[in-house]
Amino acid sequence: MSSKCIILFDNNPLGVYYAGQEVSGTAELVTTRPKTVRGILIRVSGFAEVRWTENITKQDTHGERQKAIETYSASEIYYSNERYVYGQSGGTQMELPAGKYVFPFKAIIPPNAPTSLNGAWGQIHHEITFVIDRVMRYDNIFKQPYTVIVPNDLNLNPSNAQPLHKIDEKTFCWSLCCGNQGPMVMEVKVPYASYTPGQKVRFNIILNNQSEVHCSDVKVRLMKKVVYTSRSPETKTKETINKIADNHCGEVIKRNKAEFNEYLQIPSTIPTLINNCNIIKVNYTLKFIAKVSRIHTDLVIEFPFTIGTFPVYANTAINEPITSQPTNNFSSSVAPFTYEEDLRSEQFESNTFKPRYPVFLNDMANNTVTASSPDNNLYPTPYVIPKTPITYTTNPTAPPSMENTAQVLQVQHEPAAKTNNAEQPALEVLGFSLPPGYEPTPTVGSTTSTNIGWK
């Protein structure tokens, strides 16, 4: 084991970014013995992929039916930018002396990059990849994933501030036979149609059970539906539906009436995802269930439900809607929030990374937030580009026969030329240097991946 790499993010120990922000950090390489390499590159990328298998029956070349396993898959690449920081692709063999090296990097995440997701049959993944291009050997590859979030201010759509209200009833067969028995009637009220993780969804339920059927429990559930779409060998969908949160309110016996004023707290979960990714969609449903015996069907009321990244303001329902994402600052009257790992434990194949999503910390009575003068920053502070160019010295130096390569490394890196493709911003590598007395930064559990380590 001769190489170890730790990838850290600048002023962002959790590695959480919003689409359109700049991701920057350092890749710290430690080698215990010289390595023969062609070059070293850093890649910043974001992509989505889905894959699953199904047992099918199809005809072989002789027309006979036989069982087979079919793999359905699809992928999308949103950005992939790489730059050699030492040597070059397919370059001349050179020796990398043993030692410690620091490679700073930075790149812009495209504004249309989708929110990170690790699901059962697919993933939306963003990562930093550090590759040591070896000669006549397998490359040394180190990876560090990070979370990308698409800002979704719920105030941009006035319908998010509209209350939910519905009345439904169910007549059971016993009531039809008896003739003089009434239906089971449920009325549900919720203040808003959209919330953010951490908020308490307060609800009012009135269940008027005029029937002869016992209601054993009134349940409230937040359900998450993820739809995966394949492109090969054909377009096909596969979906998962999971319970994110629930509340058991209580029973209502026959010929009785009950009212429940309770709440459902939303845990850390991915915001609603319907744009930016064509092969993975995420939406939510809020369900109210009056549970009855198995010989009958339950009385159910459902609402489409939106999960955002910033909650509804107190005055959204009566004032003009806000028309831009909240990129400015907000006062301390805004509920504090943190970034917590996804509640769900499902994962795509061997990917164990859990994205983090914004979770508001306090109760936020009446589910309202007010905006005020600048004080606290809602989003992570972007990395500030230095005003003067960063220079560096060649460390390590190439063998005498590699003079041309060494000269290339001594040149200051200029910003990459602009292209017409806004979705592929260039990765800018600032070079590398070894400060006197430099020691590796201790690994922080929440910022490093199990994919990073000795190779």
XYZ file of C-alpha atoms in Angstrom, residues 3-7 26-31 35 39-44 83-86 96 101-105 127-133 139-144 429 432 451-452 455:
46
model
C -0.666 5.805 -1.820
C -3.333 7.525 0.245
C -5.569 10.385 -0.861
C -7.915 12.584 1.155
C -10.270 14.958 -0.656
C -7.948 20.133 -2.111
C -6.826 16.616 -2.903
C -4.044 15.590 -0.539
C -1.851 12.771 -1.816
C 0.611 10.901 0.409
C 3.002 8.376 -1.142
C 5.588 5.827 -8.150
C 0.101 11.826 -15.040
C -2.393 12.810 -12.342
C -5.846 14.206 -13.087
C -8.792 15.558 -11.112
C -12.358 15.156 -12.405
C -15.513 16.900 -11.187
C -7.732 18.508 -15.844
C -4.289 16.979 -15.559
C -2.411 18.504 -12.644
C 0.780 16.553 -13.264
C 6.631 10.712 -8.667
C 1.320 16.742 -2.189
C -1.651 19.102 -2.205
C -3.697 19.717 -5.361
C -6.298 22.537 -5.076
C -9.239 22.461 -7.491
C -18.288 13.331 -7.071
C -14.640 14.371 -7.167
C -12.359 11.762 -8.748
C -8.569 11.762 -8.283
C -6.764 9.485 -10.752
C -3.103 8.489 -10.807
C -2.415 7.307 -14.368
C -4.696 3.252 -12.200
C -5.039 4.445 -8.594
C -8.513 5.980 -8.304
C -9.869 7.866 -5.283
C -13.398 9.291 -5.092
C -15.261 11.688 -2.812
C -6.965 23.477 -11.239
C -0.088 22.213 -6.244
C -13.846 4.836 -1.248
C -10.943 7.039 -0.178
C -4.877 1.636 -2.632
